[in-house]
mmCIF file with all atom_site columns, C-alpha atoms in Angstrom:
data_model
loop_
_atom_site.group_PDB
_atom_site.id
_atom_site.type_symbol
_atom_site.label_atom_id
_atom_site.label_alt_id
_atom_site.label_comp_id
_atom_site.label_asym_id
_atom_site.label_entity_id
_atom_site.label_seq_id
_atom_site.pdbx_PDB_ins_code
_atom_site.Cartn_x
_atom_site.Cartn_y
_atom_site.Cartn_z
_atom_site.occupancy
_atom_site.B_iso_or_equiv
_atom_site.pdbx_formal_charge
_atom_site.auth_seq_id
_atom_site.auth_comp_id
_atom_site.auth_asym_id
_atom_site.auth_atom_id
_atom_site.pdbx_PDB_model_num
ATOM 1   C CA . MET G 1 1   ? 150.031 123.882 170.306 1.00 57.00 ? 1   MET G CA 1
ATOM 2   C CA . LYS G 1 2   ? 150.462 127.211 170.346 1.00 68.00 ? 2   LYS G CA 1
ATOM 3   C CA . LYS G 1 3   ? 154.274 128.784 171.450 1.00 76.00 ? 3   LYS G CA 1
ATOM 4   C CA . SER G 1 4   ? 152.089 130.863 174.319 1.00 76.00 ? 4   SER G CA 1
ATOM 5   C CA . GLU G 1 5   ? 150.712 127.400 175.397 1.00 76.00 ? 5   GLU G CA 1
ATOM 6   C CA . LYS G 1 6   ? 154.031 125.691 175.616 1.00 79.00 ? 6   LYS G CA 1
ATOM 7   C CA . ILE G 1 7   ? 155.636 128.199 177.073 1.00 84.00 ? 7   ILE G CA 1
ATOM 8   C CA . PHE G 1 8   ? 152.784 128.415 180.332 1.00 81.00 ? 8   PHE G CA 1
ATOM 9   C CA . LYS G 1 9   ? 152.528 124.941 181.055 1.00 81.00 ? 9   LYS G CA 1
ATOM 10  C CA . VAL G 1 10  ? 156.718 124.902 180.978 1.00 81.00 ? 10  VAL G CA 1
ATOM 11  C CA . LEU G 1 11  ? 156.723 127.607 183.824 1.00 83.00 ? 11  LEU G CA 1
ATOM 12  C CA . LEU G 1 12  ? 153.601 125.742 185.194 1.00 77.00 ? 12  LEU G CA 1
ATOM 13  C CA . TYR G 1 13  ? 155.533 122.545 185.695 1.00 80.00 ? 13  TYR G CA 1
ATOM 14  C CA . LEU G 1 14  ? 159.011 124.373 186.869 1.00 81.00 ? 14  LEU G CA 1
ATOM 15  C CA . SER G 1 15  ? 156.510 126.686 189.154 1.00 82.00 ? 15  SER G CA 1
ATOM 16  C CA . LEU G 1 16  ? 155.493 123.327 190.324 1.00 78.00 ? 16  LEU G CA 1
ATOM 17  C CA . VAL G 1 17  ? 158.836 121.766 190.862 1.00 82.00 ? 17  VAL G CA 1
ATOM 18  C CA . ILE G 1 18  ? 160.217 124.960 192.551 1.00 87.00 ? 18  ILE G CA 1
ATOM 19  C CA . VAL G 1 19  ? 157.708 125.397 194.907 1.00 82.00 ? 19  VAL G CA 1
ATOM 20  C CA . GLY G 1 20  ? 158.176 121.728 195.912 1.00 78.00 ? 20  GLY G CA 1
ATOM 21  C CA . ALA G 1 21  ? 161.709 122.028 196.349 1.00 79.00 ? 21  ALA G CA 1
ATOM 22  C CA . VAL G 1 22  ? 160.627 124.951 198.766 1.00 82.00 ? 22  VAL G CA 1
ATOM 23  C CA . VAL G 1 23  ? 158.759 123.311 200.695 1.00 79.00 ? 23  VAL G CA 1
ATOM 24  C CA . GLY G 1 24  ? 160.947 120.113 200.822 1.00 76.00 ? 24  GLY G CA 1
ATOM 25  C CA . ILE G 1 25  ? 164.112 122.363 202.637 1.00 78.00 ? 25  ILE G CA 1
ATOM 26  C CA . ALA G 1 26  ? 161.631 124.299 204.562 1.00 74.00 ? 26  ALA G CA 1
ATOM 27  C CA . LEU G 1 27  ? 160.495 121.147 206.332 1.00 71.00 ? 27  LEU G CA 1
ATOM 28  C CA . GLY G 1 28  ? 164.239 119.504 206.593 1.00 71.00 ? 28  GLY G CA 1
ATOM 29  C CA . HIS G 1 29  ? 165.265 122.512 208.158 1.00 71.00 ? 29  HIS G CA 1
ATOM 30  C CA . TYR G 1 30  ? 162.047 123.532 210.323 1.00 70.00 ? 30  TYR G CA 1
ATOM 31  C CA . GLY G 1 31  ? 160.654 120.449 211.272 1.00 66.00 ? 31  GLY G CA 1
ATOM 32  C CA . THR G 1 32  ? 161.291 116.715 212.226 1.00 67.00 ? 32  THR G CA 1
ATOM 33  C CA . MET G 1 33  ? 159.050 114.404 210.744 1.00 61.00 ? 33  MET G CA 1
ATOM 34  C CA . PRO G 1 34  ? 159.394 111.074 212.056 1.00 64.00 ? 34  PRO G CA 1
ATOM 35  C CA . LEU G 1 35  ? 159.598 108.092 209.900 1.00 62.00 ? 35  LEU G CA 1
ATOM 36  C CA . ALA G 1 36  ? 158.112 104.746 210.239 1.00 63.00 ? 36  ALA G CA 1
ATOM 37  C CA . GLU G 1 37  ? 159.860 101.590 210.215 1.00 68.00 ? 37  GLU G CA 1
ATOM 38  C CA . GLU G 1 38  ? 156.579 99.386  209.033 1.00 72.00 ? 38  GLU G CA 1
ATOM 39  C CA . ILE G 1 39  ? 156.113 99.933  204.860 1.00 70.00 ? 39  ILE G CA 1
ATOM 40  C CA . ASN G 1 40  ? 152.251 100.212 204.808 1.00 75.00 ? 40  ASN G CA 1
ATOM 41  C CA . LEU G 1 41  ? 150.589 98.797  202.049 1.00 79.00 ? 41  LEU G CA 1
ATOM 42  C CA . ILE G 1 42  ? 147.535 100.510 201.981 1.00 82.00 ? 42  ILE G CA 1
ATOM 43  C CA . ASP G 1 43  ? 148.874 104.279 202.821 1.00 78.00 ? 43  ASP G CA 1
ATOM 44  C CA . LEU G 1 44  ? 151.584 103.315 199.315 1.00 75.00 ? 44  LEU G CA 1
ATOM 45  C CA . ALA G 1 45  ? 148.514 102.181 197.715 1.00 83.00 ? 45  ALA G CA 1
ATOM 46  C CA . THR G 1 46  ? 146.875 105.524 197.932 1.00 85.00 ? 46  THR G CA 1
ATOM 47  C CA . LEU G 1 47  ? 150.404 107.143 196.995 1.00 80.00 ? 47  LEU G CA 1
ATOM 48  C CA . VAL G 1 48  ? 150.830 104.823 194.003 1.00 82.00 ? 48  VAL G CA 1
ATOM 49  C CA . ALA G 1 49  ? 147.105 105.834 192.822 1.00 86.00 ? 49  ALA G CA 1
ATOM 50  C CA . THR G 1 50  ? 147.158 109.347 193.606 1.00 86.00 ? 50  THR G CA 1
ATOM 51  C CA . VAL G 1 51  ? 150.526 110.234 191.569 1.00 83.00 ? 51  VAL G CA 1
ATOM 52  C CA . PHE G 1 52  ? 149.084 108.242 188.936 1.00 82.00 ? 52  PHE G CA 1
ATOM 53  C CA . LEU G 1 53  ? 145.519 110.072 188.758 1.00 81.00 ? 53  LEU G CA 1
ATOM 54  C CA . ALA G 1 54  ? 147.685 113.497 189.048 1.00 83.00 ? 54  ALA G CA 1
ATOM 55  C CA . VAL G 1 55  ? 149.431 112.432 186.277 1.00 80.00 ? 55  VAL G CA 1
ATOM 56  C CA . TYR G 1 56  ? 147.008 110.883 183.909 1.00 79.00 ? 56  TYR G CA 1
ATOM 57  C CA . VAL G 1 57  ? 143.378 113.007 184.831 1.00 79.00 ? 57  VAL G CA 1
ATOM 58  C CA . PRO G 1 58  ? 145.365 116.302 183.561 1.00 81.00 ? 58  PRO G CA 1
ATOM 59  C CA . ALA G 1 59  ? 146.505 115.027 180.394 1.00 79.00 ? 59  ALA G CA 1
ATOM 60  C CA . VAL G 1 60  ? 143.469 113.322 179.416 1.00 78.00 ? 60  VAL G CA 1
ATOM 61  C CA . LEU G 1 61  ? 141.683 116.168 179.898 1.00 78.00 ? 61  LEU G CA 1
ATOM 62  C CA . ASP G 1 62  ? 144.576 118.545 177.962 1.00 82.00 ? 62  ASP G CA 1
ATOM 63  C CA . ARG G 1 63  ? 143.480 116.336 175.260 1.00 84.00 ? 63  ARG G CA 1
ATOM 64  C CA . ARG G 1 64  ? 139.994 116.139 175.408 1.00 80.00 ? 64  ARG G CA 1
ATOM 65  C CA . LEU G 1 65  ? 140.330 119.966 175.488 1.00 83.00 ? 65  LEU G CA 1
ATOM 66  C CA . GLN G 1 66  ? 142.758 119.944 172.233 1.00 84.00 ? 66  GLN G CA 1
ATOM 67  C CA . THR G 1 67  ? 140.547 117.855 170.482 1.00 84.00 ? 67  THR G CA 1
ATOM 68  C CA . MET G 1 68  ? 137.632 120.309 171.222 1.00 83.00 ? 68  MET G CA 1
ATOM 69  C CA . ARG G 1 69  ? 140.202 123.736 169.654 1.00 86.00 ? 69  ARG G CA 1
ATOM 70  C CA . ASP G 1 70  ? 140.964 121.721 166.677 1.00 87.00 ? 70  ASP G CA 1
ATOM 71  C CA . ARG G 1 71  ? 137.544 121.107 165.976 1.00 86.00 ? 71  ARG G CA 1
ATOM 72  C CA . LYS G 1 72  ? 136.550 125.224 166.433 1.00 86.00 ? 72  LYS G CA 1
ATOM 73  C CA . ASN G 1 73  ? 139.282 125.825 164.360 1.00 89.00 ? 73  ASN G CA 1
ATOM 74  C CA . ILE G 1 74  ? 138.390 123.872 161.660 1.00 89.00 ? 74  ILE G CA 1
ATOM 75  C CA . LEU G 1 75  ? 135.087 125.524 161.602 1.00 89.00 ? 75  LEU G CA 1
ATOM 76  C CA . GLU G 1 76  ? 136.018 128.899 162.042 1.00 91.00 ? 76  GLU G CA 1
ATOM 77  C CA . ASP G 1 77  ? 138.436 127.973 159.179 1.00 92.00 ? 77  ASP G CA 1
ATOM 78  C CA . ARG G 1 78  ? 134.917 126.576 156.793 1.00 92.00 ? 78  ARG G CA 1
ATOM 79  C CA . ILE G 1 79  ? 132.827 129.603 157.707 1.00 91.00 ? 79  ILE G CA 1
ATOM 80  C CA . SER G 1 80  ? 136.172 132.198 156.595 1.00 92.00 ? 80  SER G CA 1
ATOM 81  C CA . ASP G 1 81  ? 135.983 130.338 153.701 1.00 92.00 ? 81  ASP G CA 1
ATOM 82  C CA . TYR G 1 82  ? 132.336 130.822 153.347 1.00 92.00 ? 82  TYR G CA 1
ATOM 83  C CA . GLN G 1 83  ? 132.609 134.276 154.377 1.00 93.00 ? 83  GLN G CA 1
ATOM 84  C CA . ALA G 1 84  ? 135.026 134.437 150.950 1.00 93.00 ? 84  ALA G CA 1
ATOM 85  C CA . LEU G 1 85  ? 133.295 133.022 149.199 1.00 92.00 ? 85  LEU G CA 1
ATOM 86  C CA . LEU G 1 86  ? 129.988 135.367 150.084 1.00 92.00 ? 86  LEU G CA 1
ATOM 87  C CA . ARG G 1 87  ? 132.584 138.961 149.563 1.00 92.00 ? 87  ARG G CA 1
ATOM 88  C CA . ARG G 1 88  ? 133.423 137.375 146.360 1.00 92.00 ? 88  ARG G CA 1
ATOM 89  C CA . ILE G 1 89  ? 130.190 137.058 144.812 1.00 89.00 ? 89  ILE G CA 1
ATOM 90  C CA . ASN G 1 90  ? 129.273 140.528 146.482 1.00 90.00 ? 90  ASN G CA 1
ATOM 91  C CA . MET G 1 91  ? 132.403 142.526 144.862 1.00 90.00 ? 91  MET G CA 1
ATOM 92  C CA . LEU G 1 92  ? 131.639 141.255 141.455 1.00 87.00 ? 92  LEU G CA 1
ATOM 93  C CA . VAL G 1 93  ? 127.904 142.315 142.101 1.00 86.00 ? 93  VAL G CA 1
ATOM 94  C CA . GLN G 1 94  ? 128.754 145.246 143.136 1.00 85.00 ? 94  GLN G CA 1
ATOM 95  C CA . GLY G 1 95  ? 131.233 145.876 140.733 1.00 83.00 ? 95  GLY G CA 1
ATOM 96  C CA . SER G 1 96  ? 129.400 147.346 137.803 1.00 76.00 ? 96  SER G CA 1
ATOM 97  C CA . SER G 1 97  ? 125.285 147.576 137.148 1.00 72.00 ? 97  SER G CA 1
ATOM 98  C CA . ILE G 1 98  ? 126.407 145.418 133.880 1.00 78.00 ? 98  ILE G CA 1
ATOM 99  C CA . ILE G 1 99  ? 127.089 141.836 134.216 1.00 79.00 ? 99  ILE G CA 1
ATOM 100 C CA . SER G 1 100 ? 129.317 140.181 131.240 1.00 79.00 ? 100 SER G CA 1
ATOM 101 C CA . PRO G 1 101 ? 128.118 136.205 130.336 1.00 79.00 ? 101 PRO G CA 1
ATOM 102 C CA . GLU G 1 102 ? 131.800 135.315 132.474 1.00 82.00 ? 102 GLU G CA 1
ATOM 103 C CA . ASN G 1 103 ? 131.457 137.444 135.562 1.00 82.00 ? 103 ASN G CA 1
ATOM 104 C CA . TYR G 1 104 ? 127.208 135.752 135.399 1.00 82.00 ? 104 TYR G CA 1
ATOM 105 C CA . LEU G 1 105 ? 128.935 132.414 135.026 1.00 84.00 ? 105 LEU G CA 1
ATOM 106 C CA . SER G 1 106 ? 131.210 133.500 137.600 1.00 86.00 ? 106 SER G CA 1
ATOM 107 C CA . ILE G 1 107 ? 128.354 134.252 139.748 1.00 86.00 ? 107 ILE G CA 1
ATOM 108 C CA . LYS G 1 108 ? 127.074 131.488 139.772 1.00 87.00 ? 108 LYS G CA 1
ATOM 109 C CA . ASN G 1 109 ? 129.745 129.151 140.568 1.00 90.00 ? 109 ASN G CA 1
ATOM 110 C CA . LEU G 1 110 ? 130.467 130.971 143.196 1.00 90.00 ? 110 LEU G CA 1
ATOM 111 C CA . LEU G 1 111 ? 126.606 130.702 144.408 1.00 90.00 ? 111 LEU G CA 1
ATOM 112 C CA . ASP G 1 112 ? 127.008 126.500 143.684 1.00 90.00 ? 112 ASP G CA 1
ATOM 113 C CA . ILE G 1 113 ? 130.489 126.498 145.818 1.00 91.00 ? 113 ILE G CA 1
ATOM 114 C CA . SER G 1 114 ? 129.242 128.571 149.192 1.00 90.00 ? 114 SER G CA 1
ATOM 115 C CA . CYS G 1 115 ? 125.780 126.067 149.062 1.00 90.00 ? 115 CYS G CA 1
ATOM 116 C CA . ASN G 1 116 ? 127.722 123.070 149.101 1.00 91.00 ? 116 ASN G CA 1
ATOM 117 C CA . LYS G 1 117 ? 130.234 124.653 151.629 1.00 91.00 ? 117 LYS G CA 1
ATOM 118 C CA . LEU G 1 118 ? 126.750 125.612 153.444 1.00 90.00 ? 118 LEU G CA 1
ATOM 119 C CA . ASP G 1 119 ? 126.283 121.824 153.934 1.00 91.00 ? 119 ASP G CA 1
ATOM 120 C CA . THR G 1 120 ? 129.286 121.380 154.431 1.00 90.00 ? 120 THR G CA 1
ATOM 121 C CA . LEU G 1 121 ? 129.411 123.394 157.294 1.00 88.00 ? 121 LEU G CA 1
ATOM 122 C CA . VAL G 1 122 ? 126.033 122.169 158.795 1.00 87.00 ? 122 VAL G CA 1
ATOM 123 C CA . SER G 1 123 ? 127.580 118.228 158.640 1.00 87.00 ? 123 SER G CA 1
ATOM 124 C CA . LEU G 1 124 ? 130.477 119.571 160.575 1.00 86.00 ? 124 LEU G CA 1
ATOM 125 C CA . ILE G 1 125 ? 128.730 121.636 163.274 1.00 83.00 ? 125 ILE G CA 1
ATOM 126 C CA . LYS G 1 126 ? 126.373 118.422 163.286 1.00 84.00 ? 126 LYS G CA 1
ATOM 127 C CA . ASN G 1 127 ? 129.168 115.986 164.033 1.00 83.00 ? 127 ASN G CA 1
ATOM 128 C CA . SER G 1 128 ? 131.160 118.376 165.814 1.00 79.00 ? 128 SER G CA 1
ATOM 129 C CA . ASN G 1 129 ? 128.911 116.769 169.332 1.00 74.00 ? 129 ASN G CA 1
ATOM 130 C CA . LEU G 1 130 ? 129.034 120.599 169.857 1.00 70.00 ? 130 LEU G CA 1
ATOM 131 C CA . ASP G 1 131 ? 125.851 122.551 171.395 1.00 62.00 ? 131 ASP G CA 1
ATOM 132 C CA . ASN G 1 132 ? 122.131 122.313 169.973 1.00 69.00 ? 132 ASN G CA 1
ATOM 133 C CA . SER G 1 133 ? 121.689 125.602 170.589 1.00 73.00 ? 133 SER G CA 1
ATOM 134 C CA . LEU G 1 134 ? 123.411 126.397 166.547 1.00 80.00 ? 134 LEU G CA 1
ATOM 135 C CA . ASN G 1 135 ? 120.963 124.811 165.004 1.00 80.00 ? 135 ASN G CA 1
ATOM 136 C CA . ARG G 1 136 ? 118.717 127.643 164.668 1.00 85.00 ? 136 ARG G CA 1
ATOM 137 C CA . ASP G 1 137 ? 121.325 129.644 163.625 1.00 86.00 ? 137 ASP G CA 1
ATOM 138 C CA . ILE G 1 138 ? 122.126 127.187 161.295 1.00 86.00 ? 138 ILE G CA 1
ATOM 139 C CA . ALA G 1 139 ? 118.809 127.333 159.563 1.00 87.00 ? 139 ALA G CA 1
ATOM 140 C CA . GLN G 1 140 ? 118.906 131.459 159.682 1.00 91.00 ? 140 GLN G CA 1
ATOM 141 C CA . ILE G 1 141 ? 121.508 130.943 157.494 1.00 90.00 ? 141 ILE G CA 1
ATOM 142 C CA . LYS G 1 142 ? 120.224 128.788 155.353 1.00 91.00 ? 142 LYS G CA 1
ATOM 143 C CA . LYS G 1 143 ? 117.319 130.677 154.684 1.00 93.00 ? 143 LYS G CA 1
ATOM 144 C CA . ILE G 1 144 ? 119.240 133.998 153.935 1.00 91.00 ? 144 ILE G CA 1
ATOM 145 C CA . ASN G 1 145 ? 121.819 131.762 151.499 1.00 91.00 ? 145 ASN G CA 1
ATOM 146 C CA . ASN G 1 146 ? 118.913 130.677 149.022 1.00 90.00 ? 146 ASN G CA 1
ATOM 147 C CA . GLU G 1 147 ? 117.202 133.822 149.226 1.00 90.00 ? 147 GLU G CA 1
ATOM 148 C CA . HIS G 1 148 ? 120.349 135.278 148.266 1.00 88.00 ? 148 HIS G CA 1
ATOM 149 C CA . SER G 1 149 ? 121.203 132.432 145.464 1.00 87.00 ? 149 SER G CA 1
ATOM 150 C CA . GLU G 1 150 ? 117.467 133.213 143.793 1.00 87.00 ? 150 GLU G CA 1
ATOM 151 C CA . LEU G 1 151 ? 117.845 136.294 143.792 1.00 85.00 ? 151 LEU G CA 1
ATOM 152 C CA . LEU G 1 152 ? 121.258 136.049 141.912 1.00 83.00 ? 152 LEU G CA 1
ATOM 153 C CA . CYS G 1 153 ? 120.367 133.321 139.309 1.00 79.00 ? 153 CYS G CA 1
ATOM 154 C CA . ILE G 1 154 ? 118.560 135.208 136.412 1.00 70.00 ? 154 ILE G CA 1
ATOM 155 C CA . GLU G 1 155 ? 118.258 132.620 133.735 1.00 61.00 ? 155 GLU G CA 1
ATOM 156 C CA . GLN G 1 156 ? 119.651 134.258 130.565 1.00 57.00 ? 156 GLN G CA 1
ATOM 157 C CA . ALA G 1 157 ? 121.307 133.940 127.000 1.00 50.00 ? 157 ALA G CA 1
ATOM 158 C CA . ASN G 1 158 ? 124.744 133.306 126.660 1.00 56.00 ? 158 ASN G CA 1
ATOM 159 C CA . ASP G 1 159 ? 125.946 135.915 124.639 1.00 56.00 ? 159 ASP G CA 1
ATOM 160 C CA . VAL G 1 160 ? 123.702 138.779 126.580 1.00 61.00 ? 160 VAL G CA 1
ATOM 161 C CA . LYS G 1 161 ? 124.963 140.683 129.212 1.00 66.00 ? 161 LYS G CA 1
ATOM 162 C CA . LEU G 1 162 ? 122.913 140.794 132.190 1.00 75.00 ? 162 LEU G CA 1
ATOM 163 C CA . GLU G 1 163 ? 122.037 143.729 133.946 1.00 77.00 ? 163 GLU G CA 1
ATOM 164 C CA . TYR G 1 164 ? 121.244 144.113 137.770 1.00 76.00 ? 164 TYR G CA 1
ATOM 165 C CA . SER G 1 165 ? 119.282 146.472 138.719 1.00 79.00 ? 165 SER G CA 1
ATOM 166 C CA . SER G 1 166 ? 119.598 148.958 141.261 1.00 82.00 ? 166 SER G CA 1
ATOM 167 C CA . GLN G 1 167 ? 116.692 147.348 143.730 1.00 86.00 ? 167 GLN G CA 1
ATOM 168 C CA . VAL G 1 168 ? 119.082 143.482 142.666 1.00 84.00 ? 168 VAL G CA 1
ATOM 169 C CA . ARG G 1 169 ? 121.907 145.224 143.637 1.00 85.00 ? 169 ARG G CA 1
ATOM 170 C CA . GLU G 1 170 ? 120.716 147.068 146.882 1.00 89.00 ? 170 GLU G CA 1
ATOM 171 C CA . GLN G 1 171 ? 118.558 143.672 148.161 1.00 89.00 ? 171 GLN G CA 1
ATOM 172 C CA . GLU G 1 172 ? 121.960 141.938 147.194 1.00 88.00 ? 172 GLU G CA 1
ATOM 173 C CA . GLU G 1 173 ? 124.022 144.164 149.717 1.00 90.00 ? 173 GLU G CA 1
ATOM 174 C CA . ALA G 1 174 ? 121.428 143.938 151.926 1.00 91.00 ? 174 ALA G CA 1
ATOM 175 C CA . LEU G 1 175 ? 121.311 139.767 152.359 1.00 91.00 ? 175 LEU G CA 1
ATOM 176 C CA . TYR G 1 176 ? 125.455 140.009 152.177 1.00 90.00 ? 176 TYR G CA 1
ATOM 177 C CA . ASN G 1 177 ? 124.907 141.628 154.984 1.00 91.00 ? 177 ASN G CA 1
ATOM 178 C CA . LYS G 1 178 ? 122.757 139.458 156.612 1.00 92.00 ? 178 LYS G CA 1
ATOM 179 C CA . LEU G 1 179 ? 124.982 136.606 155.827 1.00 91.00 ? 179 LEU G CA 1
ATOM 180 C CA . ASP G 1 180 ? 128.321 138.275 156.842 1.00 91.00 ? 180 ASP G CA 1
ATOM 181 C CA . GLU G 1 181 ? 126.712 139.029 160.661 1.00 92.00 ? 181 GLU G CA 1
ATOM 182 C CA . ALA G 1 182 ? 124.892 135.546 161.165 1.00 91.00 ? 182 ALA G CA 1
ATOM 183 C CA . THR G 1 183 ? 128.094 134.196 160.262 1.00 91.00 ? 183 THR G CA 1
ATOM 184 C CA . SER G 1 184 ? 130.101 136.267 162.413 1.00 90.00 ? 184 SER G CA 1
ATOM 185 C CA . LEU G 1 185 ? 128.185 135.700 165.252 1.00 90.00 ? 185 LEU G CA 1
ATOM 186 C CA . LEU G 1 186 ? 127.774 131.613 164.237 1.00 89.00 ? 186 LEU G CA 1
ATOM 187 C CA . ILE G 1 187 ? 131.634 132.250 164.948 1.00 88.00 ? 187 ILE G CA 1
ATOM 188 C CA . PHE G 1 188 ? 131.076 133.243 168.627 1.00 87.00 ? 188 PHE G CA 1
ATOM 189 C CA . LYS G 1 189 ? 128.661 131.356 169.659 1.00 86.00 ? 189 LYS G CA 1
ATOM 190 C CA . ILE G 1 190 ? 131.027 128.313 168.661 1.00 84.00 ? 190 ILE G CA 1
ATOM 191 C CA . ASN G 1 191 ? 133.690 129.526 170.413 1.00 82.00 ? 191 ASN G CA 1
ATOM 192 C CA . SER G 1 192 ? 131.421 129.914 173.331 1.00 80.00 ? 192 SER G CA 1
ATOM 193 C CA . VAL G 1 193 ? 130.456 126.794 172.719 1.00 74.00 ? 193 VAL G CA 1
ATOM 194 C CA . GLN G 1 194 ? 132.481 124.271 176.207 1.00 64.00 ? 194 GLN G CA 1
#
């Protein structure tokens, strides 16, 4: 729980106690309430049930909201990790027109890792009990990711330097930008799900 949330809760409870005390003092000074000599069991049970529900229901709702926030934070972190991998691939491809065998292997490995991260992200979203409206966005991201991988994975000899044409580099930049936009929009949609 964040520090600001804790402070807000403390201030909320403190203000409720102060309001209760002020109302109690006001009733004591300005009004008199007749007190019954008998205790009605139904009224007592109603009072106990009301107090119990006033304490229990907000605690359960707060726990559920915290669980949903935690799930959304995990998904955001996974999307950020995926975006960071895409950024590294983009930097390697756009860095120079000639790619060394080591950098090409790095690109291939990063593409494999990004595909696995995307599969993990898809599983997490499906199992997080969030809105099913995200399925279309996920399908679009997977499609663009496959195009991105196919574009950059070219067969080459181990000791030959690879040269991506300017057209391939432009296509990669466009696909990277589409993936970045789609994943950023996915973060917004995840945060708007209630």
